[in-house]
Amino acid sequence: MRHSPLAWVGPAMILLIAAKIFLGGLFLRAESSPAMGLALAEDNKKPREAAAASPEKPSIHSLKEKELALRAREQELKKKEEELIPLKKDIEEKLGELNELQMRLTSYAKTLAEREEAMKDNKMAHLVELYTAMEPGKAAAIMEKLKMETIVLILRHMKGKSAGQIIALMKPEMGAQVVEKLSQTR
């Protein structure tokens, strides 16, 4: 019986497949074993640690350059700070002057308002005196031609008897309006 040249391939092929499965299982077990996995992890970690542990050290020359640059910057800042001190004093003086001027202006405005009020009071006193000195009929005739606000102001500052005589001599409609306004405003 003669064997074909490929007959030995079948058993050889089976042997190769079995060897591959066996060896593949060994590698799988080695990777899944904690001790083996730890050893592999340590081996992988060493190159990373070596790279991290040895960062590029700055040279003494570059450190000195940085120190000189920082000192120069510090000197520049001190110089600018010294230049700003007189400016700060000037600003503070100007603010003081402005505050004083503002107080003087406020005082002046208050004085002007008081004088204006006094003048109004003097004018009103003069008008009251003028209308009181007139005959009530003539005063009523003149007042009827004035604005209602002016009539009310004058009559409010007059004594009651004089104001009553003037109102009594006004036209009834005008007298009623004046009395109405006098009762509303105080």
Short mmCIF file of N, CA and C in Angstrom, two decimals, residues 42-186:
data_model
loop_
_atom_site.label_atom_id
_atom_site.label_comp_id
_atom_site.label_asym_id
_atom_site.label_seq_id
_atom_site.Cartn_x
_atom_site.Cartn_y
_atom_site.Cartn_z
N GLU A 42 5.17 46.50 35.47
CA GLU A 42 6.38 47.16 35.96
C GLU A 42 7.34 47.44 34.82
N ASP A 43 7.47 46.46 33.92
CA ASP A 43 8.37 46.66 32.78
C ASP A 43 7.89 47.81 31.90
N ASN A 44 6.56 47.92 31.72
CA ASN A 44 6.01 49.01 30.89
C ASN A 44 6.13 50.35 31.60
N LYS A 45 6.09 50.35 32.93
CA LYS A 45 6.08 51.58 33.72
C LYS A 45 7.47 52.22 33.78
N LYS A 46 8.50 51.41 33.76
CA LYS A 46 9.86 51.91 33.93
C LYS A 46 10.25 52.94 32.88
N PRO A 47 9.96 52.72 31.62
CA PRO A 47 10.35 53.76 30.64
C PRO A 47 9.60 55.07 30.87
N ARG A 48 8.32 54.98 31.28
CA ARG A 48 7.56 56.21 31.53
C ARG A 48 8.11 56.96 32.73
N GLU A 49 8.44 56.21 33.80
CA GLU A 49 8.99 56.86 34.99
C GLU A 49 10.33 57.50 34.69
N ALA A 50 11.11 56.82 33.91
CA ALA A 50 12.42 57.36 33.56
C ALA A 50 12.27 58.68 32.81
N ALA A 51 11.28 58.73 31.92
CA ALA A 51 11.05 59.96 31.15
C ALA A 51 10.53 61.07 32.06
N ALA A 52 9.64 60.72 33.02
CA ALA A 52 9.07 61.72 33.90
C ALA A 52 10.09 62.17 34.94
N ALA A 53 10.94 61.28 35.41
CA ALA A 53 11.89 61.60 36.46
C ALA A 53 13.02 62.48 35.95
N SER A 54 13.26 62.45 34.69
CA SER A 54 14.37 63.24 34.18
C SER A 54 13.87 64.30 33.22
N PRO A 55 13.04 65.27 33.75
CA PRO A 55 12.66 66.35 32.85
C PRO A 55 13.89 67.18 32.55
N GLU A 56 13.75 67.92 31.51
CA GLU A 56 14.89 68.72 31.10
C GLU A 56 15.17 69.76 32.17
N LYS A 57 16.32 69.65 32.81
CA LYS A 57 16.68 70.58 33.88
C LYS A 57 17.07 71.91 33.27
N PRO A 58 16.53 73.02 33.87
CA PRO A 58 16.93 74.31 33.34
C PRO A 58 18.41 74.55 33.65
N SER A 59 19.04 75.16 32.74
CA SER A 59 20.47 75.41 32.94
C SER A 59 20.65 76.59 33.89
N ILE A 60 21.81 76.62 34.50
CA ILE A 60 22.13 77.71 35.43
C ILE A 60 22.11 79.04 34.68
N HIS A 61 22.55 79.00 33.47
CA HIS A 61 22.58 80.22 32.65
C HIS A 61 21.17 80.77 32.43
N SER A 62 20.22 79.89 32.09
CA SER A 62 18.85 80.37 31.85
C SER A 62 18.20 80.85 33.14
N LEU A 63 18.53 80.22 34.27
CA LEU A 63 18.00 80.69 35.56
C LEU A 63 18.54 82.07 35.90
N LYS A 64 19.82 82.30 35.64
CA LYS A 64 20.42 83.61 35.92
C LYS A 64 19.81 84.68 35.02
N GLU A 65 19.56 84.32 33.77
CA GLU A 65 18.92 85.27 32.85
C GLU A 65 17.53 85.66 33.35
N LYS A 66 16.79 84.67 33.81
CA LYS A 66 15.44 84.95 34.33
C LYS A 66 15.52 85.82 35.58
N GLU A 67 16.48 85.53 36.44
CA GLU A 67 16.64 86.32 37.66
C GLU A 67 16.98 87.77 37.32
N LEU A 68 17.88 87.96 36.36
CA LEU A 68 18.25 89.32 35.94
C LEU A 68 17.05 90.04 35.34
N ALA A 69 16.26 89.34 34.55
CA ALA A 69 15.07 89.94 33.94
C ALA A 69 14.07 90.35 35.03
N LEU A 70 13.90 89.49 36.03
CA LEU A 70 12.98 89.81 37.12
C LEU A 70 13.47 91.01 37.92
N ARG A 71 14.76 91.07 38.18
CA ARG A 71 15.31 92.22 38.92
C ARG A 71 15.14 93.51 38.13
N ALA A 72 15.37 93.44 36.83
CA ALA A 72 15.20 94.63 35.98
C ALA A 72 13.74 95.08 36.00
N ARG A 73 12.83 94.13 35.93
CA ARG A 73 11.39 94.46 35.96
C ARG A 73 11.01 95.07 37.31
N GLU A 74 11.59 94.53 38.38
CA GLU A 74 11.31 95.05 39.72
C GLU A 74 11.81 96.49 39.84
N GLN A 75 13.00 96.78 39.32
CA GLN A 75 13.54 98.13 39.35
C GLN A 75 12.67 99.09 38.54
N GLU A 76 12.21 98.62 37.40
CA GLU A 76 11.34 99.43 36.55
C GLU A 76 10.04 99.77 37.28
N LEU A 77 9.47 98.78 37.95
CA LEU A 77 8.23 99.00 38.70
C LEU A 77 8.44 99.97 39.86
N LYS A 78 9.57 99.85 40.55
CA LYS A 78 9.87 100.78 41.65
C LYS A 78 9.99 102.20 41.13
N LYS A 79 10.65 102.35 39.99
CA LYS A 79 10.83 103.67 39.39
C LYS A 79 9.47 104.28 39.03
N LYS A 80 8.61 103.48 38.42
CA LYS A 80 7.28 103.99 38.05
C LYS A 80 6.46 104.32 39.29
N GLU A 81 6.60 103.53 40.33
CA GLU A 81 5.88 103.79 41.57
C GLU A 81 6.33 105.12 42.17
N GLU A 82 7.65 105.38 42.14
CA GLU A 82 8.18 106.64 42.65
C GLU A 82 7.69 107.82 41.82
N GLU A 83 7.51 107.62 40.52
CA GLU A 83 6.99 108.68 39.66
C GLU A 83 5.52 108.96 39.97
N LEU A 84 4.80 107.94 40.42
CA LEU A 84 3.37 108.10 40.68
C LEU A 84 3.08 108.78 42.02
N ILE A 85 4.01 108.73 42.96
CA ILE A 85 3.77 109.31 44.29
C ILE A 85 3.46 110.81 44.20
N PRO A 86 4.25 111.63 43.49
CA PRO A 86 3.90 113.05 43.40
C PRO A 86 2.57 113.28 42.68
N LEU A 87 2.29 112.46 41.68
CA LEU A 87 1.01 112.61 40.97
C LEU A 87 -0.15 112.32 41.91
N LYS A 88 0.01 111.32 42.75
CA LYS A 88 -1.04 110.98 43.72
C LYS A 88 -1.26 112.15 44.67
N LYS A 89 -0.17 112.76 45.14
CA LYS A 89 -0.30 113.91 46.04
C LYS A 89 -1.02 115.06 45.35
N ASP A 90 -0.67 115.33 44.09
CA ASP A 90 -1.33 116.39 43.33
C ASP A 90 -2.83 116.13 43.21
N ILE A 91 -3.17 114.89 42.90
CA ILE A 91 -4.59 114.53 42.75
C ILE A 91 -5.33 114.72 44.07
N GLU A 92 -4.70 114.31 45.17
CA GLU A 92 -5.35 114.47 46.48
C GLU A 92 -5.55 115.94 46.82
N GLU A 93 -4.56 116.79 46.47
CA GLU A 93 -4.70 118.23 46.71
C GLU A 93 -5.84 118.81 45.87
N LYS A 94 -5.89 118.40 44.61
CA LYS A 94 -6.96 118.90 43.72
C LYS A 94 -8.33 118.47 44.24
N LEU A 95 -8.42 117.23 44.71
CA LEU A 95 -9.69 116.76 45.27
C LEU A 95 -10.09 117.58 46.49
N GLY A 96 -9.12 117.91 47.32
CA GLY A 96 -9.40 118.75 48.49
C GLY A 96 -9.92 120.12 48.07
N GLU A 97 -9.26 120.70 47.06
CA GLU A 97 -9.70 122.01 46.55
C GLU A 97 -11.11 121.93 45.96
N LEU A 98 -11.37 120.87 45.21
CA LEU A 98 -12.70 120.71 44.62
C LEU A 98 -13.77 120.53 45.70
N ASN A 99 -13.46 119.78 46.73
CA ASN A 99 -14.43 119.60 47.82
C ASN A 99 -14.72 120.92 48.52
N GLU A 100 -13.66 121.71 48.74
CA GLU A 100 -13.84 123.02 49.37
C GLU A 100 -14.68 123.94 48.47
N LEU A 101 -14.39 123.92 47.19
CA LEU A 101 -15.15 124.74 46.24
C LEU A 101 -16.61 124.31 46.19
N GLN A 102 -16.84 123.00 46.24
CA GLN A 102 -18.21 122.50 46.23
C GLN A 102 -18.97 122.97 47.48
N MET A 103 -18.30 122.95 48.62
CA MET A 103 -18.95 123.42 49.85
C MET A 103 -19.27 124.91 49.76
N ARG A 104 -18.35 125.68 49.19
CA ARG A 104 -18.59 127.12 49.05
C ARG A 104 -19.76 127.38 48.09
N LEU A 105 -19.81 126.63 46.98
CA LEU A 105 -20.90 126.81 46.02
C LEU A 105 -22.25 126.42 46.62
N THR A 106 -22.26 125.35 47.40
CA THR A 106 -23.49 124.93 48.06
C THR A 106 -23.97 126.01 49.03
N SER A 107 -23.03 126.57 49.77
CA SER A 107 -23.38 127.64 50.72
C SER A 107 -23.90 128.87 49.97
N TYR A 108 -23.25 129.21 48.87
CA TYR A 108 -23.67 130.36 48.08
C TYR A 108 -25.07 130.13 47.50
N ALA A 109 -25.33 128.92 47.00
CA ALA A 109 -26.66 128.61 46.44
C ALA A 109 -27.73 128.71 47.52
N LYS A 110 -27.40 128.26 48.71
CA LYS A 110 -28.37 128.34 49.82
C LYS A 110 -28.65 129.80 50.17
N THR A 111 -27.60 130.61 50.20
CA THR A 111 -27.77 132.03 50.50
C THR A 111 -28.62 132.71 49.43
N LEU A 112 -28.37 132.37 48.16
CA LEU A 112 -29.17 132.95 47.07
C LEU A 112 -30.64 132.55 47.19
N ALA A 113 -30.88 131.29 47.51
CA ALA A 113 -32.26 130.83 47.66
C ALA A 113 -32.95 131.55 48.81
N GLU A 114 -32.23 131.77 49.89
CA GLU A 114 -32.81 132.50 51.03
C GLU A 114 -33.11 133.94 50.66
N ARG A 115 -32.18 134.57 49.92
CA ARG A 115 -32.41 135.96 49.50
C ARG A 115 -33.60 136.05 48.54
N GLU A 116 -33.68 135.09 47.62
CA GLU A 116 -34.80 135.08 46.68
C GLU A 116 -36.12 134.93 47.42
N GLU A 117 -36.13 134.04 48.39
CA GLU A 117 -37.35 133.84 49.18
C GLU A 117 -37.69 135.11 49.96
N ALA A 118 -36.67 135.76 50.49
CA ALA A 118 -36.90 137.01 51.23
C ALA A 118 -37.45 138.08 50.30
N MET A 119 -36.91 138.13 49.07
CA MET A 119 -37.41 139.12 48.11
C MET A 119 -38.87 138.84 47.76
N LYS A 120 -39.19 137.55 47.57
CA LYS A 120 -40.58 137.21 47.27
C LYS A 120 -41.48 137.61 48.44
N ASP A 121 -40.99 137.33 49.64
CA ASP A 121 -41.77 137.70 50.81
C ASP A 121 -41.94 139.22 50.89
N ASN A 122 -40.86 139.96 50.57
CA ASN A 122 -40.94 141.42 50.59
C ASN A 122 -41.91 141.92 49.52
N LYS A 123 -41.85 141.30 48.33
CA LYS A 123 -42.78 141.71 47.27
C LYS A 123 -44.21 141.41 47.68
N MET A 124 -44.41 140.23 48.26
CA MET A 124 -45.75 139.85 48.69
C MET A 124 -46.24 140.79 49.79
N ALA A 125 -45.35 141.09 50.71
CA ALA A 125 -45.73 142.01 51.80
C ALA A 125 -46.10 143.37 51.23
N HIS A 126 -45.33 143.80 50.23
CA HIS A 126 -45.63 145.09 49.60
C HIS A 126 -46.99 145.05 48.88
N LEU A 127 -47.27 143.95 48.15
CA LEU A 127 -48.56 143.82 47.46
C LEU A 127 -49.71 143.77 48.46
N VAL A 128 -49.53 143.04 49.53
CA VAL A 128 -50.58 142.94 50.56
C VAL A 128 -50.84 144.32 51.15
N GLU A 129 -49.77 145.02 51.44
CA GLU A 129 -49.90 146.37 52.00
C GLU A 129 -50.61 147.29 51.01
N LEU A 130 -50.25 147.17 49.74
CA LEU A 130 -50.84 147.99 48.68
C LEU A 130 -52.35 147.75 48.56
N TYR A 131 -52.75 146.45 48.48
CA TYR A 131 -54.18 146.14 48.32
C TYR A 131 -54.97 146.43 49.59
N THR A 132 -54.31 146.33 50.73
CA THR A 132 -55.00 146.64 51.99
C THR A 132 -55.27 148.14 52.07
N ALA A 133 -54.35 148.94 51.56
CA ALA A 133 -54.50 150.39 51.60
C ALA A 133 -55.56 150.90 50.63
N MET A 134 -55.89 150.13 49.61
CA MET A 134 -56.90 150.54 48.61
C MET A 134 -58.30 150.40 49.18
N GLU A 135 -59.20 151.09 48.53
CA GLU A 135 -60.62 150.87 48.86
C GLU A 135 -60.96 149.45 48.41
N PRO A 136 -61.75 148.70 49.17
CA PRO A 136 -62.06 147.31 48.84
C PRO A 136 -62.67 147.15 47.44
N GLY A 137 -63.49 148.06 46.98
CA GLY A 137 -64.12 147.97 45.66
C GLY A 137 -63.09 148.06 44.54
N LYS A 138 -62.15 149.00 44.66
CA LYS A 138 -61.11 149.16 43.65
C LYS A 138 -60.17 147.95 43.67
N ALA A 139 -59.83 147.47 44.86
CA ALA A 139 -58.94 146.30 44.99
C ALA A 139 -59.60 145.08 44.34
N ALA A 140 -60.93 144.93 44.55
CA ALA A 140 -61.65 143.79 43.96
C ALA A 140 -61.65 143.89 42.44
N ALA A 141 -61.86 145.09 41.89
CA ALA A 141 -61.89 145.28 40.44
C ALA A 141 -60.53 144.95 39.82
N ILE A 142 -59.46 145.36 40.46
CA ILE A 142 -58.12 145.08 39.93
C ILE A 142 -57.80 143.58 40.04
N MET A 143 -58.12 142.99 41.19
CA MET A 143 -57.81 141.57 41.41
C MET A 143 -58.54 140.65 40.44
N GLU A 144 -59.71 141.05 40.00
CA GLU A 144 -60.47 140.21 39.07
C GLU A 144 -59.73 140.04 37.74
N LYS A 145 -58.79 140.94 37.44
CA LYS A 145 -58.02 140.87 36.20
C LYS A 145 -56.72 140.06 36.36
N LEU A 146 -56.37 139.68 37.58
CA LEU A 146 -55.14 138.92 37.85
C LEU A 146 -55.39 137.42 37.70
N LYS A 147 -54.29 136.65 37.66
CA LYS A 147 -54.41 135.19 37.64
C LYS A 147 -54.94 134.73 39.00
N MET A 148 -55.64 133.62 38.97
CA MET A 148 -56.24 133.08 40.19
C MET A 148 -55.19 132.80 41.26
N GLU A 149 -54.01 132.26 40.85
CA GLU A 149 -52.96 131.93 41.81
C GLU A 149 -52.47 133.19 42.53
N THR A 150 -52.34 134.28 41.78
CA THR A 150 -51.86 135.54 42.36
C THR A 150 -52.89 136.10 43.34
N ILE A 151 -54.15 136.05 42.96
CA ILE A 151 -55.22 136.54 43.86
C ILE A 151 -55.19 135.76 45.17
N VAL A 152 -55.10 134.44 45.06
CA VAL A 152 -55.10 133.59 46.26
C VAL A 152 -53.90 133.90 47.14
N LEU A 153 -52.70 134.07 46.54
CA LEU A 153 -51.50 134.38 47.33
C LEU A 153 -51.67 135.70 48.08
N ILE A 154 -52.15 136.72 47.40
CA ILE A 154 -52.29 138.03 48.04
C ILE A 154 -53.32 137.95 49.17
N LEU A 155 -54.48 137.38 48.89
CA LEU A 155 -55.53 137.33 49.91
C LEU A 155 -55.13 136.44 51.10
N ARG A 156 -54.36 135.41 50.85
CA ARG A 156 -53.92 134.53 51.95
C ARG A 156 -53.03 135.29 52.93
N HIS A 157 -52.25 136.24 52.44
CA HIS A 157 -51.34 136.99 53.30
C HIS A 157 -52.01 138.21 53.96
N MET A 158 -53.20 138.53 53.54
CA MET A 158 -53.93 139.67 54.12
C MET A 158 -54.64 139.25 55.39
N LYS A 159 -54.97 140.22 56.20
CA LYS A 159 -55.79 139.94 57.38
C LYS A 159 -57.17 139.54 56.89
N GLY A 160 -57.83 138.73 57.66
CA GLY A 160 -59.13 138.17 57.27
C GLY A 160 -60.18 139.22 56.95
N LYS A 161 -60.23 140.30 57.75
CA LYS A 161 -61.25 141.33 57.54
C LYS A 161 -61.06 142.03 56.20
N SER A 162 -59.81 142.41 55.87
CA SER A 162 -59.53 143.09 54.60
C SER A 162 -59.81 142.17 53.42
N ALA A 163 -59.38 140.90 53.51
CA ALA A 163 -59.60 139.94 52.43
C ALA A 163 -61.09 139.71 52.24
N GLY A 164 -61.84 139.61 53.33
CA GLY A 164 -63.29 139.40 53.23
C GLY A 164 -64.00 140.56 52.55
N GLN A 165 -63.59 141.79 52.85
CA GLN A 165 -64.21 142.96 52.22
C GLN A 165 -63.96 142.96 50.70
N ILE A 166 -62.75 142.59 50.29
CA ILE A 166 -62.42 142.58 48.86
C ILE A 166 -63.21 141.48 48.15
N ILE A 167 -63.27 140.29 48.73
CA ILE A 167 -64.00 139.17 48.11
C ILE A 167 -65.49 139.50 48.00
N ALA A 168 -66.01 140.21 48.99
CA ALA A 168 -67.44 140.55 48.99
C ALA A 168 -67.79 141.48 47.83
N LEU A 169 -66.82 142.26 47.40
CA LEU A 169 -67.09 143.22 46.34
C LEU A 169 -66.75 142.68 44.94
N MET A 170 -66.25 141.45 44.85
CA MET A 170 -65.98 140.83 43.54
C MET A 170 -67.28 140.33 42.95
N LYS A 171 -67.25 140.04 41.62
CA LYS A 171 -68.41 139.42 40.98
C LYS A 171 -68.65 138.10 41.70
N PRO A 172 -69.92 137.70 41.87
CA PRO A 172 -70.21 136.48 42.66
C PRO A 172 -69.49 135.23 42.15
N GLU A 173 -69.40 135.02 40.83
CA GLU A 173 -68.72 133.83 40.31
C GLU A 173 -67.23 133.85 40.67
N MET A 174 -66.60 135.03 40.50
CA MET A 174 -65.18 135.16 40.81
C MET A 174 -64.95 135.00 42.30
N GLY A 175 -65.77 135.60 43.11
CA GLY A 175 -65.65 135.48 44.57
C GLY A 175 -65.75 134.02 45.00
N ALA A 176 -66.70 133.28 44.38
CA ALA A 176 -66.87 131.86 44.73
C ALA A 176 -65.62 131.06 44.35
N GLN A 177 -65.05 131.34 43.20
CA GLN A 177 -63.83 130.62 42.78
C GLN A 177 -62.66 130.92 43.73
N VAL A 178 -62.54 132.19 44.11
CA VAL A 178 -61.45 132.58 45.01
C VAL A 178 -61.60 131.88 46.36
N VAL A 179 -62.82 131.87 46.90
CA VAL A 179 -63.06 131.20 48.19
C VAL A 179 -62.76 129.71 48.06
N GLU A 180 -63.17 129.11 46.94
CA GLU A 180 -62.91 127.68 46.70
C GLU A 180 -61.40 127.40 46.71
N LYS A 181 -60.64 128.23 45.99
CA LYS A 181 -59.18 128.04 45.94
C LYS A 181 -58.53 128.28 47.30
N LEU A 182 -59.01 129.28 48.01
CA LEU A 182 -58.46 129.55 49.34
C LEU A 182 -58.70 128.38 50.29
N SER A 183 -59.83 127.72 50.14
CA SER A 183 -60.13 126.59 51.03
C SER A 183 -59.32 125.34 50.64
N GLN A 184 -58.90 125.24 49.39
CA GLN A 184 -58.15 124.05 48.93
C GLN A 184 -56.67 124.14 49.27
N THR A 185 -56.06 125.25 49.06
CA THR A 185 -54.61 125.37 49.23
C THR A 185 -54.28 126.02 50.56
N ARG A 186 -53.19 125.59 51.10
CA ARG A 186 -52.75 126.19 52.37
C ARG A 186 -51.30 126.53 52.29
#
